[in-house]
mmCIF file of C-alpha atoms and ligand atoms in Angstrom:
data_model
loop_
_atom_site.group_PDB
_atom_site.id
_atom_site.type_symbol
_atom_site.label_atom_id
_atom_site.label_comp_id
_atom_site.label_asym_id
_atom_site.label_seq_id
_atom_site.Cartn_x
_atom_site.Cartn_y
_atom_site.Cartn_z
ATOM 1 C CA MET Q 245 -27.143 21.168 9.364
ATOM 2 C CA SER Q 246 -24.535 22.681 7.164
ATOM 3 C CA PHE Q 247 -22.418 21.518 4.508
ATOM 4 C CA ARG Q 248 -19.686 21.390 6.368
ATOM 5 C CA VAL Q 249 -21.707 19.993 9.922
ATOM 6 C CA LYS Q 250 -22.588 17.101 7.541
ATOM 7 C CA ARG Q 251 -19.443 16.337 6.290
ATOM 8 C CA LEU Q 252 -17.776 16.248 10.346
ATOM 9 C CA ALA Q 253 -20.304 14.432 11.718
ATOM 10 C CA ALA Q 254 -19.913 11.121 8.646
ATOM 11 C CA GLY Q 255 -16.038 11.597 8.741
ATOM 12 C CA LEU Q 256 -16.841 11.717 12.763
ATOM 13 C CA ALA Q 257 -19.586 8.213 11.701
ATOM 14 C CA ILE Q 258 -16.627 6.225 9.886
ATOM 15 C CA THR Q 259 -14.036 7.133 12.701
ATOM 16 C CA ALA Q 260 -15.929 5.519 15.114
ATOM 17 C CA PHE Q 261 -16.417 2.450 13.002
ATOM 18 C CA VAL Q 262 -12.968 2.349 12.257
ATOM 19 C CA VAL Q 263 -12.481 1.399 15.929
ATOM 20 C CA VAL Q 264 -15.174 -0.989 16.598
ATOM 21 C CA GLY Q 265 -13.229 -2.479 13.312
ATOM 22 C CA VAL Q 266 -10.107 -2.473 15.114
ATOM 23 C CA THR Q 267 -11.306 -4.072 17.654
ATOM 24 C CA VAL Q 268 -13.105 -6.756 16.844
ATOM 25 C CA VAL Q 269 -9.754 -7.476 14.352
ATOM 26 C CA THR Q 270 -7.746 -7.332 17.338
ATOM 27 C CA ILE Q 271 -9.980 -9.814 19.497
ATOM 28 C CA THR Q 272 -10.513 -12.429 16.241
ATOM 29 C CA LEU Q 273 -6.149 -12.542 16.512
ATOM 30 C CA SER Q 274 -5.915 -12.943 20.005
ATOM 31 C CA GLN Q 275 -7.943 -16.385 19.529
ATOM 32 C CA GLN Q 276 -6.410 -17.954 16.663
ATOM 33 C CA SER Q 277 -2.880 -19.119 16.715
ATOM 34 C CA THR Q 278 -2.095 -19.253 12.570
ATOM 35 C CA PRO Q 279 -3.768 -16.554 10.344
ATOM 36 C CA ALA Q 280 -6.528 -18.095 7.945
ATOM 37 C CA ALA Q 281 -5.316 -19.105 4.608
ATOM 38 C CA THR Q 282 -7.593 -16.955 2.516
ATOM 39 C CA PRO Q 283 -7.082 -15.346 -0.577
ATOM 40 C CA PHE Q 284 -5.164 -11.811 -0.883
ATOM 41 C CA GLY Q 285 -6.149 -8.259 -1.078
ATOM 42 C CA THR Q 286 -10.092 -7.732 -1.820
ATOM 43 C CA THR Q 287 -11.413 -10.249 1.252
ATOM 44 C CA VAL Q 288 -12.325 -9.672 4.415
ATOM 45 C CA PRO Q 289 -11.414 -12.051 6.529
ATOM 46 C CA ASN Q 290 -13.318 -14.665 8.180
ATOM 47 C CA GLY Q 291 -16.169 -11.826 7.857
ATOM 48 C CA SER Q 292 -13.997 -10.367 10.905
ATOM 49 C CA ILE Q 293 -14.368 -7.050 9.288
ATOM 50 C CA PRO Q 294 -17.209 -4.516 8.903
ATOM 51 C CA ASN Q 295 -18.067 -2.613 6.471
ATOM 52 C CA PRO Q 296 -16.313 0.550 7.497
ATOM 53 C CA ILE Q 297 -18.574 2.860 5.437
ATOM 54 C CA LEU Q 298 -21.568 3.674 7.132
ATOM 55 C CA PRO Q 299 -24.986 3.964 4.529
ATOM 56 C CA GLY Q 300 -25.286 7.601 2.893
ATOM 57 C CA ALA Q 301 -21.987 8.637 4.259
ATOM 58 C CA THR Q 302 -20.113 6.850 0.760
ATOM 59 C CA SER Q 303 -19.884 9.522 -1.572
ATOM 60 C CA ARG Q 304 -18.964 12.437 1.503
ATOM 61 C CA ALA Q 305 -16.314 10.771 2.577
ATOM 62 C CA ARG Q 306 -15.260 9.828 -1.121
ATOM 63 C CA GLU Q 307 -15.267 13.884 -1.805
ATOM 64 C CA ALA Q 308 -13.491 14.581 1.451
ATOM 65 C CA SER Q 309 -10.916 11.903 1.201
ATOM 66 C CA GLN Q 310 -10.203 12.496 -2.682
ATOM 67 C CA PRO Q 311 -6.195 12.641 -3.555
ATOM 68 C CA LYS Q 312 -4.827 15.639 -3.390
ATOM 69 C CA GLY Q 313 -1.408 16.030 -4.753
ATOM 70 C CA THR Q 314 2.062 14.671 -4.697
ATOM 71 C CA ARG Q 315 2.811 15.348 -1.151
ATOM 72 C CA SER Q 316 -0.934 13.353 0.347
ATOM 73 C CA TYR Q 317 -1.011 10.137 1.701
ATOM 74 C CA SER Q 318 -3.881 9.706 -0.534
ATOM 75 C CA VAL Q 319 -1.750 10.190 -3.755
ATOM 76 C CA VAL Q 320 -2.281 8.159 -6.860
ATOM 77 C CA VAL Q 321 0.267 7.376 -8.891
ATOM 78 C CA ASN Q 322 0.062 4.943 -11.527
ATOM 79 C CA LYS Q 323 0.718 4.194 -15.344
ATOM 80 C CA ARG Q 324 -1.372 7.523 -16.240
ATOM 81 C CA ARG Q 325 -0.593 10.090 -13.310
ATOM 82 C CA PRO Q 326 2.941 10.311 -13.270
ATOM 83 C CA LEU Q 327 4.155 12.129 -10.263
ATOM 84 C CA ILE Q 328 4.486 16.202 -10.240
ATOM 85 C CA PRO Q 329 6.689 17.391 -10.439
ATOM 86 C CA ARG Q 330 8.422 13.739 -12.332
ATOM 87 C CA ASP Q 331 11.481 14.434 -10.171
ATOM 88 C CA TYR Q 332 9.498 14.565 -7.060
ATOM 89 C CA VAL Q 333 11.626 13.762 -4.041
ATOM 90 C CA PRO Q 334 9.645 14.077 -0.325
ATOM 91 C CA ALA Q 335 11.249 16.324 2.395
ATOM 92 C CA ASP Q 336 10.528 13.847 4.828
ATOM 93 C CA LEU Q 337 12.640 11.156 4.185
ATOM 94 C CA VAL Q 338 14.053 9.059 7.101
ATOM 95 C CA PRO Q 339 15.630 5.919 7.516
ATOM 96 C CA VAL Q 340 13.390 3.171 8.516
ATOM 97 C CA ARG Q 341 15.353 1.172 11.012
ATOM 98 C CA VAL Q 342 14.011 -2.768 10.385
ATOM 99 C CA PRO Q 343 16.795 -5.405 8.878
ATOM 100 C CA TYR Q 344 16.908 -4.850 4.761
ATOM 101 C CA ILE Q 345 18.891 -6.228 1.919
ATOM 102 C CA GLY Q 346 20.355 -3.575 -0.565
ATOM 103 C CA ALA Q 347 20.640 0.097 0.218
ATOM 104 C CA ARG Q 348 19.566 0.959 3.375
ATOM 105 C CA PRO Q 349 15.353 2.441 3.380
ATOM 106 C CA LEU Q 350 13.874 5.338 3.241
ATOM 107 C CA LEU Q 351 10.668 6.183 3.792
ATOM 108 C CA ARG Q 352 8.487 9.675 4.705
ATOM 109 C CA ARG Q 353 8.377 9.702 8.374
ATOM 110 C CA GLU Q 354 4.633 9.074 9.345
ATOM 111 C CA ALA Q 355 5.045 5.250 6.761
ATOM 112 C CA ALA Q 356 8.501 4.913 9.355
ATOM 113 C CA ILE Q 357 7.165 5.150 12.068
ATOM 114 C CA GLU Q 358 4.274 2.681 10.864
ATOM 115 C CA VAL Q 359 5.987 -0.026 9.361
ATOM 116 C CA GLU Q 360 8.643 -0.148 12.120
ATOM 117 C CA SER Q 361 5.318 -1.130 14.545
ATOM 118 C CA LEU Q 362 4.285 -2.762 11.289
ATOM 119 C CA PHE Q 363 7.681 -5.401 11.403
ATOM 120 C CA ALA Q 364 7.236 -5.092 15.826
ATOM 121 C CA ALA Q 365 3.651 -6.488 15.337
ATOM 122 C CA PHE Q 366 4.430 -9.199 13.043
ATOM 123 C CA THR Q 367 7.409 -10.390 15.072
ATOM 124 C CA LYS Q 368 5.997 -10.359 17.793
ATOM 125 C CA GLU Q 369 2.277 -12.363 16.670
ATOM 126 C CA THR Q 370 5.018 -14.579 14.899
ATOM 127 C CA GLY Q 371 7.887 -15.461 16.185
ATOM 128 C CA LEU Q 372 9.492 -14.681 12.543
ATOM 129 C CA LYS Q 373 11.074 -12.277 10.806
ATOM 130 C CA MET Q 374 10.160 -9.155 7.606
ATOM 131 C CA GLN Q 375 13.284 -7.468 5.597
ATOM 132 C CA SER Q 376 12.820 -4.590 3.757
ATOM 133 C CA ASN Q 377 14.104 -5.017 0.317
ATOM 134 C CA SER Q 378 13.162 -2.058 -1.464
ATOM 135 C CA ALA Q 379 11.432 1.106 0.013
ATOM 136 C CA TYR Q 380 12.323 5.110 -0.803
ATOM 137 C CA ARG Q 381 13.372 4.929 -4.957
ATOM 138 C CA SER Q 382 14.677 8.340 -6.360
ATOM 139 C CA TYR Q 383 14.207 9.239 -10.064
ATOM 140 C CA SER Q 384 17.498 8.222 -11.372
ATOM 141 C CA ALA Q 385 17.194 4.900 -8.972
ATOM 142 C CA GLN Q 386 13.935 4.369 -10.686
ATOM 143 C CA GLN Q 387 15.943 5.201 -14.260
ATOM 144 C CA ALA Q 388 18.659 2.914 -13.852
ATOM 145 C CA GLU Q 389 16.088 0.219 -11.881
ATOM 146 C CA TYR Q 390 13.354 -0.192 -15.085
ATOM 147 C CA ARG Q 391 16.846 -0.670 -18.016
ATOM 148 C CA THR Q 392 18.502 -3.107 -15.988
ATOM 149 C CA PHE Q 393 14.562 -4.669 -16.250
ATOM 150 C CA SER Q 394 13.882 -3.676 -19.539
ATOM 151 C CA ARG Q 395 17.467 -5.132 -20.503
ATOM 152 C CA LYS Q 396 16.722 -8.620 -19.014
ATOM 153 C CA LEU Q 397 12.746 -9.225 -19.827
ATOM 154 C CA GLY Q 398 12.008 -6.690 -22.606
ATOM 155 C CA THR Q 399 10.374 -3.753 -22.678
ATOM 156 C CA ALA Q 400 6.609 -4.984 -21.724
ATOM 157 C CA ALA Q 401 7.386 -7.223 -20.013
ATOM 158 C CA ALA Q 402 9.429 -5.075 -17.821
ATOM 159 C CA GLU Q 403 5.926 -2.824 -18.059
ATOM 160 C CA GLU Q 404 4.526 -5.028 -15.919
ATOM 161 C CA THR Q 405 6.269 -4.972 -12.419
ATOM 162 C CA THR Q 406 8.573 -1.914 -13.097
ATOM 163 C CA ALA Q 407 7.792 0.897 -12.973
ATOM 164 C CA LEU Q 408 9.207 3.748 -15.587
ATOM 165 C CA PRO Q 409 10.670 6.582 -13.570
ATOM 166 C CA GLY Q 410 8.168 9.299 -12.695
ATOM 167 C CA TYR Q 411 5.753 7.117 -12.436
ATOM 168 C CA SER Q 412 6.715 4.728 -9.855
ATOM 169 C CA GLU Q 413 4.809 4.683 -5.907
ATOM 170 C CA HIS Q 414 8.604 4.047 -4.459
ATOM 171 C CA GLN Q 415 9.120 7.228 -5.052
ATOM 172 C CA THR Q 416 6.366 9.137 -2.794
ATOM 173 C CA GLY Q 417 8.654 7.089 -0.192
ATOM 174 C CA LEU Q 418 4.593 5.580 0.939
ATOM 175 C CA ALA Q 419 6.003 2.208 -0.267
ATOM 176 C CA ILE Q 420 8.082 -0.778 0.429
ATOM 177 C CA ASP Q 421 8.615 -4.296 -0.871
ATOM 178 C CA ILE Q 422 8.823 -6.715 2.309
ATOM 179 C CA GLY Q 423 10.876 -10.058 1.939
ATOM 180 C CA ALA Q 424 10.239 -12.976 3.931
ATOM 181 C CA ARG Q 425 13.469 -13.653 6.184
ATOM 182 C CA GLY Q 426 15.027 -17.064 5.045
ATOM 183 C CA SER Q 427 13.381 -17.476 2.202
ATOM 184 C CA SER Q 428 13.736 -17.871 -1.558
ATOM 185 C CA CYS Q 429 10.321 -16.259 -2.064
ATOM 186 C CA SER Q 430 11.143 -12.377 -2.323
ATOM 187 C CA ALA Q 431 8.876 -10.103 -5.296
ATOM 188 C CA ARG Q 432 7.823 -13.533 -6.877
ATOM 189 C CA ASP Q 433 3.883 -14.721 -6.234
ATOM 190 C CA CYS Q 434 5.210 -17.755 -3.500
ATOM 191 C CA PHE Q 435 5.833 -14.586 -1.078
ATOM 192 C CA ALA Q 436 1.794 -14.704 -0.820
ATOM 193 C CA ALA Q 437 2.610 -18.081 0.700
ATOM 194 C CA THR Q 438 4.599 -17.595 3.203
ATOM 195 C CA PRO Q 439 4.017 -16.591 6.751
ATOM 196 C CA GLN Q 440 5.270 -12.952 6.370
ATOM 197 C CA GLY Q 441 2.802 -12.086 3.052
ATOM 198 C CA GLN Q 442 -0.314 -13.954 4.868
ATOM 199 C CA TRP Q 443 0.057 -12.087 7.743
ATOM 200 C CA LEU Q 444 0.586 -8.843 5.631
ATOM 201 C CA ALA Q 445 -2.601 -9.493 3.859
ATOM 202 C CA HIS Q 446 -4.861 -9.354 6.738
ATOM 203 C CA ASN Q 447 -2.773 -6.841 9.085
ATOM 204 C CA ALA Q 448 -0.717 -4.570 6.645
ATOM 205 C CA TRP Q 449 -4.654 -2.133 7.206
ATOM 206 C CA ARG Q 450 -4.020 -1.817 10.956
ATOM 207 C CA PHE Q 451 -0.612 0.233 9.707
ATOM 208 C CA GLY Q 452 -2.511 2.152 7.341
ATOM 209 C CA PHE Q 453 -0.361 -0.265 4.598
ATOM 210 C CA ILE Q 454 -2.291 -1.481 1.652
ATOM 211 C CA ILE Q 455 -1.571 -4.544 -0.778
ATOM 212 C CA ARG Q 456 -1.363 -2.144 -3.643
ATOM 213 C CA TYR Q 457 -1.714 -4.522 -6.548
ATOM 214 C CA PRO Q 458 -3.641 -7.170 -5.579
ATOM 215 C CA GLU Q 459 -3.678 -10.432 -7.756
ATOM 216 C CA GLY Q 460 -6.219 -10.262 -10.816
ATOM 217 C CA GLN Q 461 -6.680 -6.776 -10.592
ATOM 218 C CA GLN Q 462 -3.753 -5.394 -13.789
ATOM 219 C CA ALA Q 463 -6.321 -4.232 -16.202
ATOM 220 C CA VAL Q 464 -6.954 -1.398 -13.041
ATOM 221 C CA THR Q 465 -3.747 -1.197 -11.347
ATOM 222 C CA GLY Q 466 -0.927 -2.046 -14.219
ATOM 223 C CA TYR Q 467 0.456 -4.373 -12.335
ATOM 224 C CA SER Q 468 0.651 -7.634 -11.793
ATOM 225 C CA TYR Q 469 -0.377 -9.299 -8.048
ATOM 226 C CA GLU Q 470 2.928 -7.779 -5.912
ATOM 227 C CA PRO Q 471 1.478 -9.602 -2.254
ATOM 228 C CA TRP Q 472 5.112 -7.955 -0.889
ATOM 229 C CA HIS Q 473 4.650 -4.777 -2.231
ATOM 230 C CA ILE Q 474 2.665 -2.490 0.705
ATOM 231 C CA ARG Q 475 2.039 1.470 0.496
ATOM 232 C CA PHE Q 476 0.692 4.335 3.090
ATOM 233 C CA VAL Q 477 -2.240 5.612 3.514
ATOM 234 C CA GLY Q 478 -3.182 5.770 6.921
ATOM 235 C CA THR Q 479 -5.295 3.553 8.841
ATOM 236 C CA THR Q 480 -9.121 4.846 8.204
ATOM 237 C CA LEU Q 481 -8.672 4.556 3.458
ATOM 238 C CA ALA Q 482 -6.679 1.250 4.710
ATOM 239 C CA GLY Q 483 -9.713 -0.367 6.433
ATOM 240 C CA LYS Q 484 -11.727 1.024 3.680
ATOM 241 C CA ILE Q 485 -9.509 -0.460 0.310
ATOM 242 C CA HIS Q 486 -8.581 -3.719 2.583
ATOM 243 C CA GLY Q 487 -12.416 -4.405 3.387
ATOM 244 C CA HIS Q 488 -14.706 -3.153 0.415
ATOM 245 C CA PHE Q 489 -12.441 -1.917 -2.779
ATOM 246 C CA GLY Q 490 -9.065 -3.739 -3.194
ATOM 247 C CA SER Q 491 -7.279 -0.804 -4.975
ATOM 248 C CA LEU Q 492 -6.769 2.932 -4.573
ATOM 249 C CA GLU Q 493 -7.983 3.587 -8.167
ATOM 250 C CA ALA Q 494 -11.366 1.766 -7.174
ATOM 251 C CA TYR Q 495 -11.979 4.154 -4.126
ATOM 252 C CA PHE Q 496 -11.740 7.053 -5.769
ATOM 253 C CA HIS Q 497 -13.526 5.977 -9.610
ATOM 254 C CA LEU Q 498 -10.025 6.852 -11.470
ATOM 255 C CA PRO Q 499 -9.928 5.480 -14.338
ATOM 256 C CA ALA Q 500 -7.928 1.815 -15.255
ATOM 257 C CA ALA Q 501 -4.689 2.570 -16.332
ATOM 258 C CA PRO Q 502 -3.006 -0.718 -17.159
ATOM 259 C CA SER Q 503 -0.491 0.819 -19.763
ATOM 260 C CA TYR Q 504 1.049 4.500 -20.266
ATOM 261 C CA VAL Q 505 -0.618 6.900 -22.707
ATOM 262 C CA ASN Q 506 1.786 7.033 -25.710
HETATM 263 ZN ZN1 ZN T 117 7.815 -1.965 -4.647
#
């Protein structure tokens, strides 16, 4: 079997496994009236998601899905990995048709389609509503946001939650901050305990999104826990990270990015 064929076989096997995982979770959820209150990010809820990576396929799977660049859905942007170029603007931004506050949300087309499905599924399954608090932010919008936070909190505290322009996931057009409609827990730790936060922690991966900054991983991701910030990576990668790896950095074996390089 040639190397290419082996990679293809591994990919098919993984895809099949993920499809099985979706089926299992769908059945499990339909039997529950409310999601179980378990920790977020890296934990497998109720053991309902099987390992999506087959023994022996791990290294090939990772090799096949290494981040390829700024336009890739698996791009890793952190305090050690700026966008290239730093003033990058995605070419396929479209409006996201969901409730929002602030500026009208924009995301890359595929992420927008999936997040609209995610919002619809949440409302269908819970009867509740979510909103977009912030989606795509341009280099200059991020610059303004960073200045505001660093004036208010000081540079060190601002850098825990707000990226420098050119280093923000929001500039990729693949990240969105979710708010609980009618709640005061927007962009605060207490969002994790809201029905919206709980549902996202368990279900965002079904739509290709991950909780990008899980609890207790600031030393790796560079950011404190943000249960409201979800990042589109596609369903296959989201399933793997949700079940086993926690962060993009861990999945791709990238160096920790706790701070900017001076
Ligand atoms: Zn965010």
